[in-house]
């Protein structure tokens, strides 16, 4: 009976360890995915523009939610208050929320529709080179849309990682 109990405990511990993401092997490598101006109709990084109105640069005029990307269908805003990170076994995990604004504009000039996505990244050094991985992207309904986000990436994910890492102060420790 003790042996069966011990085996069940070991099985449970092994299954629990598979629930947590491995930052070195899970997800997709975005280390080399930098912006390529020749690629059209993709999600591209964007910075708040000095020649744009404040309304065009920030969601709801909130300076914690600046524009961070564009596509042919939406403008993307990074919620700086959502950015966080933790470090475990030499791997840093970074997460943040991005809002996609579309559907025209409301009376104040903000997007008519907002879609929330939560991005999770990892970064580590391997053979002296920094690696950055997109671990997951989950939409507001809890659906994993990582493959679709990666498919339409044109340096946007790489840019989001560094903006979030910079916001939480992690980037000063990364090279």
JSON list of C-alpha atoms in Angstrom, two decimals:
[
{"chain": "A", "resi": 1, "resn": "UNK", "atom": "CA", "xyz": [0.00, 0.00, 0.00]},
{"chain": "A", "resi": 2, "resn": "UNK", "atom": "CA", "xyz": [2.86, 2.37, 0.83]},
{"chain": "A", "resi": 3, "resn": "UNK", "atom": "CA", "xyz": [4.49, 1.60, -2.50]},
{"chain": "A", "resi": 4, "resn": "UNK", "atom": "CA", "xyz": [1.30, 2.45, -4.39]},
{"chain": "A", "resi": 5, "resn": "UNK", "atom": "CA", "xyz": [0.97, 5.71, -2.46]},
{"chain": "A", "resi": 6, "resn": "UNK", "atom": "CA", "xyz": [4.60, 6.57, -3.18]},
{"chain": "A", "resi": 7, "resn": "UNK", "atom": "CA", "xyz": [4.14, 5.83, -6.88]},
{"chain": "A", "resi": 8, "resn": "UNK", "atom": "CA", "xyz": [1.03, 8.01, -7.02]},
{"chain": "A", "resi": 9, "resn": "UNK", "atom": "CA", "xyz": [2.89, 10.89, -5.32]},
{"chain": "A", "resi": 10, "resn": "UNK", "atom": "CA", "xyz": [5.77, 10.57, -7.78]},
{"chain": "A", "resi": 11, "resn": "UNK", "atom": "CA", "xyz": [3.34, 10.54, -10.71]},
{"chain": "A", "resi": 12, "resn": "UNK", "atom": "CA", "xyz": [1.61, 13.67, -9.42]},
{"chain": "A", "resi": 13, "resn": "UNK", "atom": "CA", "xyz": [4.91, 15.50, -8.98]},
{"chain": "A", "resi": 14, "resn": "UNK", "atom": "CA", "xyz": [6.00, 14.60, -12.50]},
{"chain": "A", "resi": 15, "resn": "UNK", "atom": "CA", "xyz": [2.71, 15.82, -13.96]},
{"chain": "A", "resi": 16, "resn": "UNK", "atom": "CA", "xyz": [2.96, 19.09, -12.00]},
{"chain": "A", "resi": 17, "resn": "UNK", "atom": "CA", "xyz": [6.40, 19.80, -13.39]},
{"chain": "A", "resi": 18, "resn": "UNK", "atom": "CA", "xyz": [5.04, 19.60, -16.94]},
{"chain": "A", "resi": 19, "resn": "UNK", "atom": "CA", "xyz": [2.48, 22.36, -16.21]},
{"chain": "A", "resi": 20, "resn": "UNK", "atom": "CA", "xyz": [5.15, 25.06, -15.96]},
{"chain": "A", "resi": 21, "resn": "UNK", "atom": "CA", "xyz": [6.80, 26.35, -19.13]},
{"chain": "A", "resi": 22, "resn": "UNK", "atom": "CA", "xyz": [10.43, 25.66, -19.81]},
{"chain": "A", "resi": 23, "resn": "UNK", "atom": "CA", "xyz": [11.81, 29.06, -20.85]},
{"chain": "A", "resi": 24, "resn": "UNK", "atom": "CA", "xyz": [14.68, 27.52, -22.81]},
{"chain": "A", "resi": 25, "resn": "UNK", "atom": "CA", "xyz": [12.75, 25.13, -25.03]},
{"chain": "A", "resi": 26, "resn": "UNK", "atom": "CA", "xyz": [9.05, 26.07, -25.07]},
{"chain": "A", "resi": 27, "resn": "UNK", "atom": "CA", "xyz": [7.52, 28.64, -27.39]},
{"chain": "A", "resi": 28, "resn": "UNK", "atom": "CA", "xyz": [9.15, 30.04, -30.52]},
{"chain": "A", "resi": 29, "resn": "UNK", "atom": "CA", "xyz": [12.49, 31.78, -30.91]},
{"chain": "A", "resi": 30, "resn": "UNK", "atom": "CA", "xyz": [12.09, 35.47, -31.80]},
{"chain": "A", "resi": 31, "resn": "UNK", "atom": "CA", "xyz": [15.72, 36.45, -31.24]},
{"chain": "A", "resi": 32, "resn": "UNK", "atom": "CA", "xyz": [16.29, 37.33, -34.90]},
{"chain": "A", "resi": 33, "resn": "UNK", "atom": "CA", "xyz": [12.80, 38.63, -35.70]},
{"chain": "A", "resi": 34, "resn": "UNK", "atom": "CA", "xyz": [13.57, 42.32, -36.15]},
{"chain": "A", "resi": 35, "resn": "UNK", "atom": "CA", "xyz": [11.56, 44.75, -38.25]},
{"chain": "A", "resi": 36, "resn": "UNK", "atom": "CA", "xyz": [11.90, 44.36, -42.01]},
{"chain": "A", "resi": 37, "resn": "UNK", "atom": "CA", "xyz": [10.46, 47.37, -43.86]},
{"chain": "A", "resi": 38, "resn": "UNK", "atom": "CA", "xyz": [10.07, 45.35, -47.08]},
{"chain": "A", "resi": 39, "resn": "UNK", "atom": "CA", "xyz": [7.44, 43.05, -45.57]},
{"chain": "A", "resi": 40, "resn": "UNK", "atom": "CA", "xyz": [3.89, 44.35, -45.94]},
{"chain": "A", "resi": 41, "resn": "UNK", "atom": "CA", "xyz": [0.62, 43.55, -44.15]},
{"chain": "A", "resi": 42, "resn": "UNK", "atom": "CA", "xyz": [2.18, 42.32, -40.91]},
{"chain": "A", "resi": 43, "resn": "UNK", "atom": "CA", "xyz": [2.13, 43.49, -37.30]},
{"chain": "A", "resi": 44, "resn": "UNK", "atom": "CA", "xyz": [4.98, 46.00, -37.04]},
{"chain": "A", "resi": 45, "resn": "UNK", "atom": "CA", "xyz": [6.49, 47.82, -34.07]},
{"chain": "A", "resi": 46, "resn": "UNK", "atom": "CA", "xyz": [5.65, 51.46, -33.58]},
{"chain": "A", "resi": 47, "resn": "UNK", "atom": "CA", "xyz": [6.72, 54.13, -31.13]},
{"chain": "A", "resi": 48, "resn": "UNK", "atom": "CA", "xyz": [4.72, 57.14, -29.97]},
{"chain": "A", "resi": 49, "resn": "UNK", "atom": "CA", "xyz": [5.27, 59.72, -32.69]},
{"chain": "A", "resi": 50, "resn": "UNK", "atom": "CA", "xyz": [6.18, 63.31, -31.82]},
{"chain": "A", "resi": 51, "resn": "UNK", "atom": "CA", "xyz": [4.22, 64.69, -34.77]},
{"chain": "A", "resi": 52, "resn": "UNK", "atom": "CA", "xyz": [1.01, 62.82, -33.84]},
{"chain": "A", "resi": 53, "resn": "UNK", "atom": "CA", "xyz": [-1.65, 64.18, -31.56]},
{"chain": "A", "resi": 54, "resn": "UNK", "atom": "CA", "xyz": [-1.67, 62.85, -28.01]},
{"chain": "A", "resi": 55, "resn": "UNK", "atom": "CA", "xyz": [-4.92, 61.07, -28.87]},
{"chain": "A", "resi": 56, "resn": "UNK", "atom": "CA", "xyz": [-3.16, 59.19, -31.64]},
{"chain": "A", "resi": 57, "resn": "UNK", "atom": "CA", "xyz": [-0.27, 58.13, -29.42]},
{"chain": "A", "resi": 58, "resn": "UNK", "atom": "CA", "xyz": [-2.09, 56.88, -26.30]},
{"chain": "A", "resi": 59, "resn": "UNK", "atom": "CA", "xyz": [-5.18, 54.82, -25.56]},
{"chain": "A", "resi": 60, "resn": "UNK", "atom": "CA", "xyz": [-7.75, 56.90, -23.69]},
{"chain": "A", "resi": 61, "resn": "UNK", "atom": "CA", "xyz": [-5.05, 59.62, -23.34]},
{"chain": "A", "resi": 62, "resn": "UNK", "atom": "CA", "xyz": [-3.51, 57.40, -20.66]},
{"chain": "A", "resi": 63, "resn": "UNK", "atom": "CA", "xyz": [0.28, 57.78, -20.71]},
{"chain": "A", "resi": 64, "resn": "UNK", "atom": "CA", "xyz": [0.59, 54.25, -19.28]},
{"chain": "A", "resi": 65, "resn": "UNK", "atom": "CA", "xyz": [-0.84, 52.85, -22.53]},
{"chain": "A", "resi": 66, "resn": "UNK", "atom": "CA", "xyz": [1.26, 54.11, -25.47]},
{"chain": "A", "resi": 67, "resn": "UNK", "atom": "CA", "xyz": [1.03, 52.93, -29.05]},
{"chain": "A", "resi": 68, "resn": "UNK", "atom": "CA", "xyz": [3.41, 50.02, -29.64]},
{"chain": "A", "resi": 69, "resn": "UNK", "atom": "CA", "xyz": [2.47, 48.57, -33.02]},
{"chain": "A", "resi": 70, "resn": "UNK", "atom": "CA", "xyz": [0.31, 48.76, -36.11]},
{"chain": "A", "resi": 71, "resn": "UNK", "atom": "CA", "xyz": [-1.15, 46.42, -38.70]},
{"chain": "A", "resi": 72, "resn": "UNK", "atom": "CA", "xyz": [-3.49, 46.92, -41.62]},
{"chain": "A", "resi": 73, "resn": "UNK", "atom": "CA", "xyz": [-6.44, 46.25, -39.29]},
{"chain": "A", "resi": 74, "resn": "UNK", "atom": "CA", "xyz": [-5.48, 47.59, -35.85]},
{"chain": "A", "resi": 75, "resn": "UNK", "atom": "CA", "xyz": [-3.36, 49.85, -33.71]},
{"chain": "A", "resi": 76, "resn": "UNK", "atom": "CA", "xyz": [-1.68, 48.14, -30.73]},
{"chain": "A", "resi": 77, "resn": "UNK", "atom": "CA", "xyz": [-1.17, 49.67, -27.30]},
{"chain": "A", "resi": 78, "resn": "UNK", "atom": "CA", "xyz": [1.11, 48.36, -24.54]},
{"chain": "A", "resi": 79, "resn": "UNK", "atom": "CA", "xyz": [-0.32, 48.52, -21.02]},
{"chain": "A", "resi": 80, "resn": "UNK", "atom": "CA", "xyz": [2.82, 49.53, -19.14]},
{"chain": "A", "resi": 81, "resn": "UNK", "atom": "CA", "xyz": [1.15, 48.89, -15.78]},
{"chain": "A", "resi": 82, "resn": "UNK", "atom": "CA", "xyz": [0.71, 45.21, -16.68]},
{"chain": "A", "resi": 83, "resn": "UNK", "atom": "CA", "xyz": [4.40, 44.53, -17.39]},
{"chain": "A", "resi": 84, "resn": "UNK", "atom": "CA", "xyz": [6.16, 42.24, -14.91]},
{"chain": "A", "resi": 85, "resn": "UNK", "atom": "CA", "xyz": [8.94, 39.67, -14.72]},
{"chain": "A", "resi": 86, "resn": "UNK", "atom": "CA", "xyz": [10.57, 37.04, -12.57]},
{"chain": "A", "resi": 87, "resn": "UNK", "atom": "CA", "xyz": [13.82, 35.11, -12.83]},
{"chain": "A", "resi": 88, "resn": "UNK", "atom": "CA", "xyz": [14.16, 31.37, -12.24]},
{"chain": "A", "resi": 89, "resn": "UNK", "atom": "CA", "xyz": [17.20, 29.16, -12.87]},
{"chain": "A", "resi": 90, "resn": "UNK", "atom": "CA", "xyz": [18.93, 31.73, -15.08]},
{"chain": "A", "resi": 91, "resn": "UNK", "atom": "CA", "xyz": [15.84, 32.36, -17.23]},
{"chain": "A", "resi": 92, "resn": "UNK", "atom": "CA", "xyz": [13.94, 35.65, -17.06]},
{"chain": "A", "resi": 93, "resn": "UNK", "atom": "CA", "xyz": [10.20, 35.50, -17.77]},
{"chain": "A", "resi": 94, "resn": "UNK", "atom": "CA", "xyz": [8.49, 38.70, -18.93]},
{"chain": "A", "resi": 95, "resn": "UNK", "atom": "CA", "xyz": [4.77, 39.24, -19.44]},
{"chain": "A", "resi": 96, "resn": "UNK", "atom": "CA", "xyz": [2.56, 42.14, -20.47]},
{"chain": "A", "resi": 97, "resn": "UNK", "atom": "CA", "xyz": [-0.86, 43.01, -21.86]},
{"chain": "A", "resi": 98, "resn": "UNK", "atom": "CA", "xyz": [-1.34, 44.54, -25.30]},
{"chain": "A", "resi": 99, "resn": "UNK", "atom": "CA", "xyz": [-4.63, 46.01, -26.52]},
{"chain": "A", "resi": 100, "resn": "UNK", "atom": "CA", "xyz": [-5.56, 45.94, -30.21]},
{"chain": "A", "resi": 101, "resn": "UNK", "atom": "CA", "xyz": [-7.77, 48.86, -31.13]},
{"chain": "A", "resi": 102, "resn": "UNK", "atom": "CA", "xyz": [-9.98, 48.61, -34.19]},
{"chain": "A", "resi": 103, "resn": "UNK", "atom": "CA", "xyz": [-13.54, 49.20, -35.37]},
{"chain": "A", "resi": 104, "resn": "UNK", "atom": "CA", "xyz": [-13.30, 52.89, -36.17]},
{"chain": "A", "resi": 105, "resn": "UNK", "atom": "CA", "xyz": [-13.31, 55.46, -33.40]},
{"chain": "A", "resi": 106, "resn": "UNK", "atom": "CA", "xyz": [-15.57, 56.55, -30.57]},
{"chain": "A", "resi": 107, "resn": "UNK", "atom": "CA", "xyz": [-16.54, 60.20, -30.00]},
{"chain": "A", "resi": 108, "resn": "UNK", "atom": "CA", "xyz": [-13.25, 60.96, -28.27]},
{"chain": "A", "resi": 109, "resn": "UNK", "atom": "CA", "xyz": [-11.10, 59.48, -31.05]},
{"chain": "A", "resi": 110, "resn": "UNK", "atom": "CA", "xyz": [-10.27, 56.22, -29.25]},
{"chain": "A", "resi": 111, "resn": "UNK", "atom": "CA", "xyz": [-10.72, 52.85, -30.99]},
{"chain": "A", "resi": 112, "resn": "UNK", "atom": "CA", "xyz": [-14.29, 51.61, -31.22]},
{"chain": "A", "resi": 113, "resn": "UNK", "atom": "CA", "xyz": [-13.28, 48.06, -30.19]},
{"chain": "A", "resi": 114, "resn": "UNK", "atom": "CA", "xyz": [-10.52, 46.84, -27.89]},
{"chain": "A", "resi": 115, "resn": "UNK", "atom": "CA", "xyz": [-9.15, 43.29, -27.87]},
{"chain": "A", "resi": 116, "resn": "UNK", "atom": "CA", "xyz": [-6.82, 42.29, -25.02]},
{"chain": "A", "resi": 117, "resn": "UNK", "atom": "CA", "xyz": [-3.94, 39.83, -25.39]},
{"chain": "A", "resi": 118, "resn": "UNK", "atom": "CA", "xyz": [-1.44, 38.68, -22.78]},
{"chain": "A", "resi": 119, "resn": "UNK", "atom": "CA", "xyz": [2.07, 37.99, -24.03]},
{"chain": "A", "resi": 120, "resn": "UNK", "atom": "CA", "xyz": [4.64, 35.92, -22.15]},
{"chain": "A", "resi": 121, "resn": "UNK", "atom": "CA", "xyz": [8.32, 35.77, -23.09]},
{"chain": "A", "resi": 122, "resn": "UNK", "atom": "CA", "xyz": [11.50, 34.20, -21.76]},
{"chain": "A", "resi": 123, "resn": "UNK", "atom": "CA", "xyz": [15.12, 35.19, -22.20]},
{"chain": "A", "resi": 124, "resn": "UNK", "atom": "CA", "xyz": [18.41, 33.53, -21.34]},
{"chain": "A", "resi": 125, "resn": "UNK", "atom": "CA", "xyz": [22.00, 33.38, -22.49]},
{"chain": "A", "resi": 126, "resn": "UNK", "atom": "CA", "xyz": [23.31, 30.36, -24.36]},
{"chain": "A", "resi": 127, "resn": "UNK", "atom": "CA", "xyz": [26.93, 30.20, -25.55]},
{"chain": "A", "resi": 128, "resn": "UNK", "atom": "CA", "xyz": [27.27, 33.93, -24.94]},
{"chain": "A", "resi": 129, "resn": "UNK", "atom": "CA", "xyz": [24.24, 34.84, -27.06]},
{"chain": "A", "resi": 130, "resn": "UNK", "atom": "CA", "xyz": [20.95, 36.23, -25.71]},
{"chain": "A", "resi": 131, "resn": "UNK", "atom": "CA", "xyz": [17.93, 34.19, -26.74]},
{"chain": "A", "resi": 132, "resn": "UNK", "atom": "CA", "xyz": [14.38, 35.53, -26.61]},
{"chain": "A", "resi": 133, "resn": "UNK", "atom": "CA", "xyz": [11.38, 33.24, -26.90]},
{"chain": "A", "resi": 134, "resn": "UNK", "atom": "CA", "xyz": [7.67, 33.94, -27.21]},
{"chain": "A", "resi": 135, "resn": "UNK", "atom": "CA", "xyz": [6.18, 31.40, -24.80]},
{"chain": "A", "resi": 136, "resn": "UNK", "atom": "CA", "xyz": [2.54, 32.27, -25.29]},
{"chain": "A", "resi": 137, "resn": "UNK", "atom": "CA", "xyz": [-0.03, 34.77, -26.42]},
{"chain": "A", "resi": 138, "resn": "UNK", "atom": "CA", "xyz": [-3.50, 34.35, -24.96]},
{"chain": "A", "resi": 139, "resn": "UNK", "atom": "CA", "xyz": [-6.52, 36.39, -26.00]},
{"chain": "A", "resi": 140, "resn": "UNK", "atom": "CA", "xyz": [-9.25, 37.72, -23.71]},
{"chain": "A", "resi": 141, "resn": "UNK", "atom": "CA", "xyz": [-11.22, 34.45, -24.04]},
{"chain": "A", "resi": 142, "resn": "UNK", "atom": "CA", "xyz": [-8.26, 32.36, -22.88]},
{"chain": "A", "resi": 143, "resn": "UNK", "atom": "CA", "xyz": [-7.54, 30.99, -26.36]},
{"chain": "A", "resi": 144, "resn": "UNK", "atom": "CA", "xyz": [-3.88, 30.39, -27.16]},
{"chain": "A", "resi": 145, "resn": "UNK", "atom": "CA", "xyz": [-3.17, 32.45, -30.29]},
{"chain": "A", "resi": 146, "resn": "UNK", "atom": "CA", "xyz": [0.64, 32.16, -30.20]},
{"chain": "A", "resi": 147, "resn": "UNK", "atom": "CA", "xyz": [0.97, 30.59, -33.66]},
{"chain": "A", "resi": 148, "resn": "UNK", "atom": "CA", "xyz": [-1.15, 33.30, -35.29]},
{"chain": "A", "resi": 149, "resn": "UNK", "atom": "CA", "xyz": [0.76, 36.10, -33.54]},
{"chain": "A", "resi": 150, "resn": "UNK", "atom": "CA", "xyz": [4.07, 34.60, -34.63]},
{"chain": "A", "resi": 151, "resn": "UNK", "atom": "CA", "xyz": [2.85, 34.15, -38.20]},
{"chain": "A", "resi": 152, "resn": "UNK", "atom": "CA", "xyz": [2.07, 37.87, -38.58]},
{"chain": "A", "resi": 153, "resn": "UNK", "atom": "CA", "xyz": [5.10, 39.10, -36.66]},
{"chain": "A", "resi": 154, "resn": "UNK", "atom": "CA", "xyz": [7.40, 41.59, -38.32]},
{"chain": "A", "resi": 155, "resn": "UNK", "atom": "CA", "xyz": [9.61, 42.54, -35.41]},
{"chain": "A", "resi": 156, "resn": "UNK", "atom": "CA", "xyz": [6.58, 43.45, -33.26]},
{"chain": "A", "resi": 157, "resn": "UNK", "atom": "CA", "xyz": [7.10, 40.65, -30.72]},
{"chain": "A", "resi": 158, "resn": "UNK", "atom": "CA", "xyz": [10.81, 41.44, -30.35]},
{"chain": "A", "resi": 159, "resn": "UNK", "atom": "CA", "xyz": [9.92, 45.10, -29.81]},
{"chain": "A", "resi": 160, "resn": "UNK", "atom": "CA", "xyz": [7.21, 44.26, -27.23]},
{"chain": "A", "resi": 161, "resn": "UNK", "atom": "CA", "xyz": [9.65, 42.09, -25.28]},
{"chain": "A", "resi": 162, "resn": "UNK", "atom": "CA", "xyz": [12.23, 44.89, -25.02]},
{"chain": "A", "resi": 163, "resn": "UNK", "atom": "CA", "xyz": [9.64, 47.57, -24.19]},
{"chain": "A", "resi": 164, "resn": "UNK", "atom": "CA", "xyz": [8.23, 45.43, -21.37]},
{"chain": "A", "resi": 165, "resn": "UNK", "atom": "CA", "xyz": [11.70, 44.46, -20.12]},
{"chain": "A", "resi": 166, "resn": "UNK", "atom": "CA", "xyz": [12.70, 48.11, -20.12]},
{"chain": "A", "resi": 167, "resn": "UNK", "atom": "CA", "xyz": [9.55, 49.17, -18.25]},
{"chain": "A", "resi": 168, "resn": "UNK", "atom": "CA", "xyz": [10.17, 46.70, -15.40]},
{"chain": "A", "resi": 169, "resn": "UNK", "atom": "CA", "xyz": [13.88, 47.54, -15.20]},
{"chain": "A", "resi": 170, "resn": "UNK", "atom": "CA", "xyz": [15.05, 44.15, -16.42]},
{"chain": "A", "resi": 171, "resn": "UNK", "atom": "CA", "xyz": [16.66, 45.43, -19.61]},
{"chain": "A", "resi": 172, "resn": "UNK", "atom": "CA", "xyz": [19.50, 47.08, -17.68]},
{"chain": "A", "resi": 173, "resn": "UNK", "atom": "CA", "xyz": [20.72, 43.57, -16.78]},
{"chain": "A", "resi": 174, "resn": "UNK", "atom": "CA", "xyz": [20.37, 42.18, -20.31]},
{"chain": "A", "resi": 175, "resn": "UNK", "atom": "CA", "xyz": [22.64, 42.66, -23.27]}
]
